[in-house]
mmCIF file of C-alpha atoms in Angstrom:
data_model
loop_
_atom_site.group_PDB
_atom_site.id
_atom_site.type_symbol
_atom_site.label_atom_id
_atom_site.label_comp_id
_atom_site.label_asym_id
_atom_site.label_seq_id
_atom_site.Cartn_x
_atom_site.Cartn_y
_atom_site.Cartn_z
ATOM 1 C CA UNK A 27 104.485 228.828 163.864
ATOM 2 C CA UNK A 28 104.048 227.305 167.225
ATOM 3 C CA UNK A 29 103.615 230.079 170.297
ATOM 4 C CA UNK A 30 104.249 229.882 173.766
ATOM 5 C CA UNK A 31 104.484 230.278 177.206
ATOM 6 C CA UNK A 32 103.782 232.075 180.819
ATOM 7 C CA UNK A 33 104.192 232.664 180.163
ATOM 8 C CA UNK A 34 104.098 235.007 180.435
ATOM 9 C CA UNK A 35 102.847 236.516 183.402
ATOM 10 C CA UNK A 36 106.133 237.139 185.112
ATOM 11 C CA UNK A 37 108.365 233.820 184.321
ATOM 12 C CA UNK A 38 106.435 230.954 186.099
ATOM 13 C CA UNK A 39 106.314 230.010 189.041
ATOM 14 C CA UNK A 40 104.905 227.778 191.507
ATOM 15 C CA UNK A 41 104.296 228.814 194.890
ATOM 16 C CA UNK A 42 103.704 226.903 198.321
ATOM 17 C CA UNK A 43 100.416 228.519 199.898
ATOM 18 C CA UNK A 44 100.497 229.915 202.992
ATOM 19 C CA UNK A 45 98.937 227.964 206.438
ATOM 20 C CA UNK A 46 97.301 231.819 207.416
ATOM 21 C CA UNK A 47 96.271 232.055 204.037
ATOM 22 C CA UNK A 48 92.190 233.263 204.095
ATOM 23 C CA UNK A 49 89.959 231.784 201.301
ATOM 24 C CA UNK A 50 88.940 234.514 198.831
ATOM 25 C CA UNK A 51 85.179 235.540 199.389
ATOM 26 C CA UNK A 52 85.387 236.582 195.034
ATOM 27 C CA UNK A 53 86.437 234.335 192.263
ATOM 28 C CA UNK A 54 89.332 235.663 190.447
ATOM 29 C CA UNK A 55 89.419 236.734 186.926
ATOM 30 C CA UNK A 56 90.668 234.548 184.894
ATOM 31 C CA UNK A 57 91.362 235.605 180.482
ATOM 32 C CA UNK A 58 92.560 233.115 178.308
ATOM 33 C CA UNK A 59 93.284 233.653 174.687
ATOM 34 C CA UNK A 60 91.826 232.021 171.904
ATOM 35 C CA UNK A 61 94.101 230.331 169.031
ATOM 36 C CA UNK A 62 93.777 231.412 166.305
ATOM 37 C CA UNK A 63 90.406 233.193 167.009
ATOM 38 C CA UNK A 64 90.256 236.846 167.711
ATOM 39 C CA UNK A 65 88.934 236.850 171.245
ATOM 40 C CA UNK A 66 90.022 236.973 174.680
ATOM 41 C CA UNK A 67 87.745 234.395 177.247
ATOM 42 C CA UNK A 68 86.586 236.011 180.331
ATOM 43 C CA UNK A 69 86.893 232.242 183.438
ATOM 44 C CA UNK A 70 85.547 233.143 187.414
ATOM 45 C CA UNK A 71 87.811 230.745 189.199
ATOM 46 C CA UNK A 72 86.973 230.116 192.841
ATOM 47 C CA UNK A 73 90.819 229.998 194.824
ATOM 48 C CA UNK A 74 88.596 227.811 197.319
ATOM 49 C CA UNK A 75 86.845 225.119 195.279
ATOM 50 C CA UNK A 76 89.277 225.277 191.821
ATOM 51 C CA UNK A 77 86.072 226.051 189.855
ATOM 52 C CA UNK A 78 85.986 227.806 186.572
ATOM 53 C CA UNK A 79 83.126 229.332 185.487
ATOM 54 C CA UNK A 80 82.698 231.159 181.776
ATOM 55 C CA UNK A 81 81.824 234.889 181.763
ATOM 56 C CA UNK A 82 81.344 234.295 177.207
ATOM 57 C CA UNK A 83 83.934 236.205 174.800
ATOM 58 C CA UNK A 84 85.207 239.809 176.863
ATOM 59 C CA UNK A 85 87.439 240.740 173.651
ATOM 60 C CA UNK A 86 87.010 241.049 169.994
ATOM 61 C CA UNK A 87 91.363 241.194 169.266
ATOM 62 C CA UNK A 88 93.727 239.370 167.593
ATOM 63 C CA UNK A 89 95.401 237.498 170.008
ATOM 64 C CA UNK A 90 97.935 234.420 170.038
ATOM 65 C CA UNK A 91 99.244 235.461 174.164
ATOM 66 C CA UNK A 92 98.380 237.284 177.111
ATOM 67 C CA UNK A 93 99.571 238.607 180.048
ATOM 68 C CA UNK A 94 98.215 240.330 183.254
ATOM 69 C CA UNK A 95 100.147 242.811 184.859
ATOM 70 C CA UNK A 96 101.557 241.934 188.297
ATOM 71 C CA UNK A 97 100.679 244.723 190.494
ATOM 72 C CA UNK A 98 97.649 246.156 188.393
ATOM 73 C CA UNK A 99 94.066 245.622 186.866
ATOM 74 C CA UNK A 100 95.417 245.634 182.700
ATOM 75 C CA UNK A 101 95.076 242.883 180.439
ATOM 76 C CA UNK A 102 98.758 243.131 177.814
ATOM 77 C CA UNK A 103 97.111 240.929 174.574
ATOM 78 C CA UNK A 104 100.018 239.972 172.148
ATOM 79 C CA UNK A 105 98.590 239.451 168.497
ATOM 80 C CA UNK A 106 99.499 237.579 164.922
ATOM 81 C CA UNK A 107 99.441 240.247 163.224
ATOM 82 C CA UNK A 108 101.914 242.517 161.310
ATOM 83 C CA UNK A 109 103.728 244.364 162.904
ATOM 84 C CA UNK A 110 103.469 242.573 166.542
ATOM 85 C CA UNK A 111 100.493 244.215 167.756
ATOM 86 C CA UNK A 112 100.361 244.350 171.953
ATOM 87 C CA UNK A 113 96.889 245.411 172.569
ATOM 88 C CA UNK A 114 96.242 246.994 176.696
ATOM 89 C CA UNK A 115 93.245 245.926 178.207
ATOM 90 C CA UNK A 116 91.759 247.572 181.770
ATOM 91 C CA UNK A 117 89.369 245.227 183.496
ATOM 92 C CA UNK A 118 86.804 246.292 185.282
ATOM 93 C CA UNK A 119 87.230 244.261 188.936
ATOM 94 C CA UNK A 120 83.602 243.338 189.688
ATOM 95 C CA UNK A 121 82.913 242.752 186.384
ATOM 96 C CA UNK A 122 85.899 241.628 184.365
ATOM 97 C CA UNK A 123 84.640 243.398 182.220
ATOM 98 C CA UNK A 124 87.928 244.547 179.243
ATOM 99 C CA UNK A 125 88.254 248.003 178.065
ATOM 100 C CA UNK A 126 90.742 249.343 175.196
ATOM 101 C CA UNK A 127 93.084 251.571 176.480
ATOM 102 C CA UNK A 128 95.393 251.467 173.320
ATOM 103 C CA UNK A 129 97.993 248.862 171.113
ATOM 104 C CA UNK A 130 102.006 249.334 170.484
ATOM 105 C CA UNK A 131 104.001 247.723 167.424
ATOM 106 C CA UNK A 132 106.307 245.332 168.280
ATOM 107 C CA UNK A 133 108.671 245.430 165.480
ATOM 108 C CA UNK A 134 110.399 247.974 165.298
ATOM 109 C CA UNK A 135 112.766 247.162 162.403
ATOM 110 C CA UNK A 136 109.706 246.804 160.210
ATOM 111 C CA UNK A 137 109.679 243.869 158.696
ATOM 112 C CA UNK A 138 105.940 242.795 158.644
ATOM 113 C CA UNK A 139 106.558 240.444 161.691
ATOM 114 C CA UNK A 140 103.570 239.268 163.692
ATOM 115 C CA UNK A 141 102.615 236.379 165.689
ATOM 116 C CA UNK A 142 103.713 236.946 169.316
ATOM 117 C CA UNK A 143 104.799 233.968 171.161
ATOM 118 C CA UNK A 144 105.559 235.802 174.672
ATOM 119 C CA UNK A 145 104.850 238.785 177.021
ATOM 120 C CA UNK A 146 106.371 239.112 180.367
ATOM 121 C CA UNK A 147 106.197 242.365 183.214
ATOM 122 C CA UNK A 148 109.315 242.925 184.545
ATOM 123 C CA UNK A 149 108.321 244.825 187.056
ATOM 124 C CA UNK A 150 111.546 246.929 189.059
ATOM 125 C CA UNK A 151 112.102 248.633 185.939
ATOM 126 C CA UNK A 152 108.295 248.812 184.357
ATOM 127 C CA UNK A 153 109.222 247.393 181.233
ATOM 128 C CA UNK A 154 107.133 244.298 178.361
ATOM 129 C CA UNK A 155 109.448 241.831 177.271
ATOM 130 C CA UNK A 156 108.081 240.783 173.813
ATOM 131 C CA UNK A 157 109.250 237.623 172.178
ATOM 132 C CA UNK A 158 108.507 238.461 168.313
ATOM 133 C CA UNK A 159 108.057 234.779 167.259
ATOM 134 C CA UNK A 160 107.526 235.645 163.402
ATOM 135 C CA UNK A 161 109.740 238.694 163.148
ATOM 136 C CA UNK A 162 113.090 237.034 164.913
ATOM 137 C CA UNK A 163 113.157 239.959 167.173
ATOM 138 C CA UNK A 164 112.803 240.892 171.394
ATOM 139 C CA UNK A 165 111.430 243.271 172.447
ATOM 140 C CA UNK A 166 111.067 245.693 175.958
ATOM 141 C CA UNK A 167 108.060 248.467 175.332
ATOM 142 C CA UNK A 168 107.946 250.971 178.417
ATOM 143 C CA UNK A 169 104.890 251.081 180.235
ATOM 144 C CA UNK A 170 103.606 253.938 181.687
ATOM 145 C CA UNK A 171 102.329 255.264 184.897
ATOM 146 C CA UNK A 172 98.515 254.130 184.018
ATOM 147 C CA UNK A 173 99.690 250.966 181.684
ATOM 148 C CA UNK A 174 99.585 251.833 178.906
ATOM 149 C CA UNK A 175 103.161 251.148 176.510
ATOM 150 C CA UNK A 176 105.265 253.382 175.159
ATOM 151 C CA UNK A 177 106.984 252.480 172.018
ATOM 152 C CA UNK A 178 109.614 250.193 171.978
ATOM 153 C CA UNK A 179 112.973 250.889 173.775
ATOM 154 C CA UNK A 180 115.088 248.729 172.380
ATOM 155 C CA UNK A 181 114.984 245.930 169.578
ATOM 156 C CA UNK A 182 117.642 243.326 168.940
ATOM 157 C CA UNK A 183 117.552 240.761 166.012
ATOM 158 C CA UNK A 184 118.341 237.030 166.747
ATOM 159 C CA UNK A 185 119.810 235.165 163.688
ATOM 160 C CA UNK A 186 120.415 231.571 163.266
ATOM 161 C CA UNK A 187 118.232 228.590 161.835
ATOM 162 C CA UNK A 188 118.076 224.288 162.510
ATOM 163 C CA UNK A 189 117.502 222.121 160.400
ATOM 164 C CA UNK A 190 113.659 221.033 160.804
ATOM 165 C CA UNK A 191 112.101 223.339 157.936
ATOM 166 C CA UNK A 192 110.243 225.171 160.581
ATOM 167 C CA UNK A 193 113.884 226.392 161.843
ATOM 168 C CA UNK A 194 114.720 228.450 158.701
ATOM 169 C CA UNK A 195 115.763 231.927 159.787
ATOM 170 C CA UNK A 196 115.539 232.545 164.103
ATOM 171 C CA UNK A 197 112.206 232.231 166.586
ATOM 172 C CA UNK A 198 112.354 233.787 169.751
ATOM 173 C CA UNK A 199 110.294 232.193 172.306
ATOM 174 C CA UNK A 200 110.734 234.072 175.319
ATOM 175 C CA UNK A 201 112.773 236.845 176.920
ATOM 176 C CA UNK A 202 113.958 236.750 180.397
ATOM 177 C CA UNK A 203 115.725 239.028 182.747
ATOM 178 C CA UNK A 204 118.519 237.555 184.963
ATOM 179 C CA UNK A 205 119.246 237.452 187.845
ATOM 180 C CA UNK A 206 121.826 240.611 188.627
ATOM 181 C CA UNK A 207 119.539 241.533 186.107
ATOM 182 C CA UNK A 208 122.411 241.861 184.225
ATOM 183 C CA UNK A 209 121.332 239.891 181.322
ATOM 184 C CA UNK A 210 117.869 239.038 179.209
ATOM 185 C CA UNK A 211 117.874 235.232 177.733
ATOM 186 C CA UNK A 212 116.726 234.252 174.671
ATOM 187 C CA UNK A 213 115.252 231.207 173.785
ATOM 188 C CA UNK A 214 115.191 230.770 170.422
ATOM 189 C CA UNK A 215 112.704 227.952 169.076
ATOM 190 C CA UNK A 216 114.881 228.318 164.973
ATOM 191 C CA UNK A 217 118.015 229.741 166.403
ATOM 192 C CA UNK A 218 118.696 226.739 168.360
ATOM 193 C CA UNK A 219 120.211 229.184 171.291
ATOM 194 C CA UNK A 220 119.172 230.926 173.836
ATOM 195 C CA UNK A 221 120.768 234.024 173.266
ATOM 196 C CA UNK A 222 122.452 236.108 176.292
ATOM 197 C CA UNK A 223 121.651 239.717 175.685
ATOM 198 C CA UNK A 224 122.399 242.788 178.020
ATOM 199 C CA UNK A 225 120.076 244.369 180.396
ATOM 200 C CA UNK A 226 119.061 248.282 182.100
ATOM 201 C CA UNK A 227 118.235 247.256 185.682
ATOM 202 C CA UNK A 228 116.782 251.208 184.739
ATOM 203 C CA UNK A 229 115.311 251.501 181.336
ATOM 204 C CA UNK A 230 114.476 247.264 180.930
ATOM 205 C CA UNK A 231 116.545 248.524 177.719
ATOM 206 C CA UNK A 232 117.761 245.196 175.141
ATOM 207 C CA UNK A 233 121.299 245.335 173.845
ATOM 208 C CA UNK A 234 124.106 243.013 172.636
ATOM 209 C CA UNK A 235 125.956 241.755 175.520
ATOM 210 C CA UNK A 236 128.934 243.381 175.428
ATOM 211 C CA UNK A 237 131.257 240.458 177.639
ATOM 212 C CA UNK A 238 130.563 236.646 176.999
ATOM 213 C CA UNK A 239 129.437 234.264 174.255
ATOM 214 C CA UNK A 240 126.940 236.060 173.983
ATOM 215 C CA UNK A 241 124.881 232.315 173.694
ATOM 216 C CA UNK A 242 124.479 229.436 174.573
ATOM 217 C CA UNK A 243 124.183 226.584 172.198
ATOM 218 C CA UNK A 244 121.443 223.622 171.731
ATOM 219 C CA UNK A 245 121.428 220.231 169.440
ATOM 220 C CA UNK A 246 120.425 221.291 165.795
ATOM 221 C CA UNK A 247 116.678 220.057 166.235
ATOM 222 C CA UNK A 248 115.884 220.741 169.031
ATOM 223 C CA UNK A 249 114.407 223.843 168.935
ATOM 224 C CA UNK A 250 114.409 226.105 172.763
ATOM 225 C CA UNK A 251 111.026 227.220 173.268
ATOM 226 C CA UNK A 252 111.204 227.903 178.084
ATOM 227 C CA UNK A 253 113.493 228.780 180.005
ATOM 228 C CA UNK A 254 113.352 229.439 184.220
ATOM 229 C CA UNK A 255 115.639 230.211 186.723
ATOM 230 C CA UNK A 256 116.036 228.206 190.384
ATOM 231 C CA UNK A 257 116.004 230.201 193.127
ATOM 232 C CA UNK A 258 119.452 230.368 193.915
ATOM 233 C CA UNK A 259 120.471 232.750 190.446
ATOM 234 C CA UNK A 260 122.867 229.789 189.905
ATOM 235 C CA UNK A 261 120.743 227.563 187.586
ATOM 236 C CA UNK A 262 118.876 227.631 185.096
ATOM 237 C CA UNK A 263 116.304 225.531 183.274
ATOM 238 C CA UNK A 264 115.781 224.564 179.404
ATOM 239 C CA UNK A 265 113.064 223.130 177.749
ATOM 240 C CA UNK A 266 113.090 222.553 174.328
ATOM 241 C CA UNK A 267 110.041 221.699 171.128
ATOM 242 C CA UNK A 268 111.466 219.611 168.716
ATOM 243 C CA UNK A 269 112.859 217.509 170.909
ATOM 244 C CA UNK A 270 111.152 217.450 174.441
ATOM 245 C CA UNK A 271 114.258 217.802 176.245
ATOM 246 C CA UNK A 272 114.525 219.809 180.028
ATOM 247 C CA UNK A 273 117.838 220.730 180.300
ATOM 248 C CA UNK A 274 119.918 221.387 184.364
ATOM 249 C CA UNK A 275 122.453 224.259 182.816
ATOM 250 C CA UNK A 276 124.317 226.156 185.392
ATOM 251 C CA UNK A 277 124.339 229.757 185.205
ATOM 252 C CA UNK A 278 126.776 232.229 185.106
ATOM 253 C CA UNK A 279 125.928 235.975 185.868
ATOM 254 C CA UNK A 280 129.425 237.376 185.692
ATOM 255 C CA UNK A 281 130.349 236.371 182.518
ATOM 256 C CA UNK A 282 126.762 235.873 181.304
ATOM 257 C CA UNK A 283 127.513 231.842 180.149
ATOM 258 C CA UNK A 284 125.266 228.637 180.262
ATOM 259 C CA UNK A 285 126.551 225.891 180.617
ATOM 260 C CA UNK A 286 125.296 222.116 179.847
ATOM 261 C CA UNK A 287 124.861 219.226 183.243
ATOM 262 C CA UNK A 288 121.940 217.044 182.703
ATOM 263 C CA UNK A 289 118.970 216.123 180.365
ATOM 264 C CA UNK A 290 116.201 214.589 180.190
ATOM 265 C CA UNK A 291 112.909 213.324 177.456
ATOM 266 C CA UNK A 292 109.521 214.580 179.030
ATOM 267 C CA UNK A 293 108.446 211.916 177.591
ATOM 268 C CA UNK A 294 108.175 208.602 177.970
ATOM 269 C CA UNK A 295 110.468 205.484 176.539
ATOM 270 C CA UNK A 296 107.768 204.222 174.873
ATOM 271 C CA UNK A 297 106.787 207.015 173.409
ATOM 272 C CA UNK A 298 107.573 207.364 168.960
ATOM 273 C CA UNK A 299 104.827 210.121 167.890
ATOM 274 C CA UNK A 300 105.982 213.402 167.201
ATOM 275 C CA UNK A 301 107.542 215.421 169.615
ATOM 276 C CA UNK A 302 106.614 218.915 171.174
ATOM 277 C CA UNK A 303 108.271 220.434 174.462
ATOM 278 C CA UNK A 304 105.325 223.476 175.231
ATOM 279 C CA UNK A 305 105.589 225.188 178.845
ATOM 280 C CA UNK A 306 108.096 224.709 182.035
ATOM 281 C CA UNK A 307 107.431 226.072 185.464
ATOM 282 C CA UNK A 308 109.178 226.256 188.606
ATOM 283 C CA UNK A 309 107.791 226.799 192.246
ATOM 284 C CA UNK A 310 108.960 229.368 194.453
ATOM 285 C CA UNK A 311 110.849 227.459 196.856
ATOM 286 C CA UNK A 312 113.595 225.705 194.323
ATOM 287 C CA UNK A 313 111.897 221.917 195.060
ATOM 288 C CA UNK A 314 109.832 221.038 191.509
ATOM 289 C CA UNK A 315 110.088 221.520 188.351
ATOM 290 C CA UNK A 316 106.656 221.123 185.994
ATOM 291 C CA UNK A 317 106.217 220.869 182.236
ATOM 292 C CA UNK A 318 104.191 219.588 179.642
ATOM 293 C CA UNK A 319 104.630 217.934 176.705
ATOM 294 C CA UNK A 320 102.154 218.521 174.064
ATOM 295 C CA UNK A 321 102.889 215.690 171.557
ATOM 296 C CA UNK A 322 102.103 213.042 174.221
ATOM 297 C CA UNK A 323 99.462 215.245 176.377
ATOM 298 C CA UNK A 324 100.520 215.475 179.457
ATOM 299 C CA UNK A 325 102.117 216.440 182.700
ATOM 300 C CA UNK A 326 105.078 215.945 184.472
ATOM 301 C CA UNK A 327 106.467 217.146 187.898
ATOM 302 C CA UNK A 328 110.953 216.520 188.354
ATOM 303 C CA UNK A 329 112.131 216.645 191.328
ATOM 304 C CA UNK A 330 115.262 218.904 191.729
ATOM 305 C CA UNK A 331 117.778 217.844 193.863
ATOM 306 C CA UNK A 332 118.429 220.277 196.561
ATOM 307 C CA UNK A 333 122.436 220.330 196.338
ATOM 308 C CA UNK A 334 123.117 219.504 193.118
ATOM 309 C CA UNK A 335 119.820 220.475 191.347
ATOM 310 C CA UNK A 336 119.807 217.548 189.411
ATOM 311 C CA UNK A 337 115.985 217.054 188.166
ATOM 312 C CA UNK A 338 114.139 212.873 189.524
ATOM 313 C CA UNK A 339 111.136 211.925 187.654
ATOM 314 C CA UNK A 340 108.456 212.830 190.224
ATOM 315 C CA UNK A 341 105.176 211.898 187.799
ATOM 316 C CA UNK A 342 103.694 211.679 184.523
ATOM 317 C CA UNK A 343 99.970 212.473 183.865
ATOM 318 C CA UNK A 344 97.289 213.489 181.244
ATOM 319 C CA UNK A 345 97.190 216.693 180.611
ATOM 320 C CA UNK A 346 92.931 216.608 180.601
ATOM 321 C CA UNK A 347 92.964 216.935 177.117
ATOM 322 C CA UNK A 348 94.327 217.396 173.232
ATOM 323 C CA UNK A 349 97.887 219.371 172.996
ATOM 324 C CA UNK A 350 98.902 221.305 176.668
ATOM 325 C CA UNK A 351 100.003 224.168 174.959
ATOM 326 C CA UNK A 352 100.835 226.089 178.664
ATOM 327 C CA UNK A 353 99.814 226.721 181.863
ATOM 328 C CA UNK A 354 100.028 228.966 184.751
ATOM 329 C CA UNK A 355 99.827 228.317 188.348
ATOM 330 C CA UNK A 356 97.921 230.112 190.306
ATOM 331 C CA UNK A 357 99.219 232.227 192.402
ATOM 332 C CA UNK A 358 98.316 231.221 195.762
ATOM 333 C CA UNK A 359 100.131 227.655 194.682
ATOM 334 C CA UNK A 360 97.280 225.579 195.197
ATOM 335 C CA UNK A 361 96.437 225.081 190.921
ATOM 336 C CA UNK A 362 98.131 224.014 187.387
ATOM 337 C CA UNK A 363 95.116 225.338 185.125
ATOM 338 C CA UNK A 364 96.503 224.174 181.171
ATOM 339 C CA UNK A 365 95.839 224.574 178.041
ATOM 340 C CA UNK A 366 94.275 222.675 175.879
ATOM 341 C CA UNK A 367 94.704 224.143 172.881
ATOM 342 C CA UNK A 368 93.039 221.061 170.938
ATOM 343 C CA UNK A 369 90.731 219.703 172.974
ATOM 344 C CA UNK A 370 89.750 223.464 173.865
ATOM 345 C CA UNK A 371 89.637 223.085 177.354
ATOM 346 C CA UNK A 372 90.970 224.919 180.265
ATOM 347 C CA UNK A 373 91.454 222.086 182.844
ATOM 348 C CA UNK A 374 92.642 222.257 186.760
ATOM 349 C CA UNK A 375 95.495 220.684 188.761
ATOM 350 C CA UNK A 376 95.457 220.363 192.005
ATOM 351 C CA UNK A 377 99.092 220.798 193.392
ATOM 352 C CA UNK A 378 100.640 219.671 196.393
ATOM 353 C CA UNK A 379 102.656 221.792 197.965
ATOM 354 C CA UNK A 380 104.746 219.539 200.033
ATOM 355 C CA UNK A 381 104.779 216.761 197.785
ATOM 356 C CA UNK A 382 104.919 218.288 193.898
ATOM 357 C CA UNK A 383 102.282 215.643 193.839
ATOM 358 C CA UNK A 384 99.256 217.529 191.036
ATOM 359 C CA UNK A 385 96.046 216.056 190.883
ATOM 360 C CA UNK A 386 93.204 216.924 188.142
ATOM 361 C CA UNK A 387 90.206 218.352 189.965
ATOM 362 C CA UNK A 388 87.861 216.772 186.610
ATOM 363 C CA UNK A 389 87.298 220.796 186.703
ATOM 364 C CA UNK A 390 87.393 221.215 183.528
ATOM 365 C CA UNK A 391 86.058 224.753 181.010
ATOM 366 C CA UNK A 392 85.186 224.202 177.469
ATOM 367 C CA UNK A 393 86.833 227.326 176.057
ATOM 368 C CA UNK A 394 87.967 227.606 171.917
ATOM 369 C CA UNK A 395 91.322 226.483 171.473
ATOM 370 C CA UNK A 396 92.895 228.070 174.566
ATOM 371 C CA UNK A 397 97.211 229.002 174.268
ATOM 372 C CA UNK A 398 97.334 231.320 177.835
ATOM 373 C CA UNK A 399 96.024 232.021 180.676
ATOM 374 C CA UNK A 400 96.356 235.254 182.819
ATOM 375 C CA UNK A 401 94.999 235.595 186.134
ATOM 376 C CA UNK A 402 94.840 239.019 186.903
ATOM 377 C CA UNK A 403 95.655 240.821 190.051
ATOM 378 C CA UNK A 404 93.120 241.640 192.417
#
């Protein structure tokens, strides 16, 4: 199994920092999941200098993906245990210490699944959206006023398979609420589909869409992994894992349909190794798309043509380590933080909001097998 993004967190975005922004006087609190490590590590991040400092292991918990609440000092940790357990942890904003508040199983069908590949908070409906990779299902969990989680309000089970030995059944990799909040999209690695489910914007419940085709099919063996919408609400970008392609798709919010427009390989033309697309983000202003390749160990930047949404390559640079499993864009938009899982480092890149280009800072922190990074709300 392979675990993702932006994670996340809400769908990953990179925004230009405000010219009037005042440097923060204290470091941000970051939390890093450890792939197969059973720990969550705390990190202090200086948002002015871009420097990382380890706070050490902060929680002993199975950690396949970490996501912070966007408004409150809360951390949600998705496990690799049967039942797809999500653990809720309260964050001490002063010390960074974590206190366990509870756990909830996401596997409402009792299929003994685990290995959660995505957690994301839908703020308006106060819902945690979960992709359960191994069980082949997506779940929505209500977030109570104290930040704890309730039992699933909905569970939708994917179907399908692909030609790769890793695609013997459905494997959801993300759950994304579409513009208009009538649909939720699930890129499914195992089924070679992006499933289009109905979404209740009040309760956060997922359902089989009553209208529309119900799914967008990629080429066989592509392995859809991550999807982000353009801010205009009419376009989406899809990253595949097995073929490491970035696709531009038109989105029809009325019918719930995706239509293919463009495909680009994220690896360089002379790359002959195993392909592995990993993470994806779009800038808040809709000008740039960022992707990572675990095959070539690179970060790739694309410019978005304003009128058509078409992509053109701007930059391809080393990720600072091996297997950039995921990355997180700092809320200021000035930094991109990369979890290089195989080299056991978190690496910091500066983001130029005008050109979209990335610059390696040389700031790197050794941590065991990082797979995801969450920035705690201040």
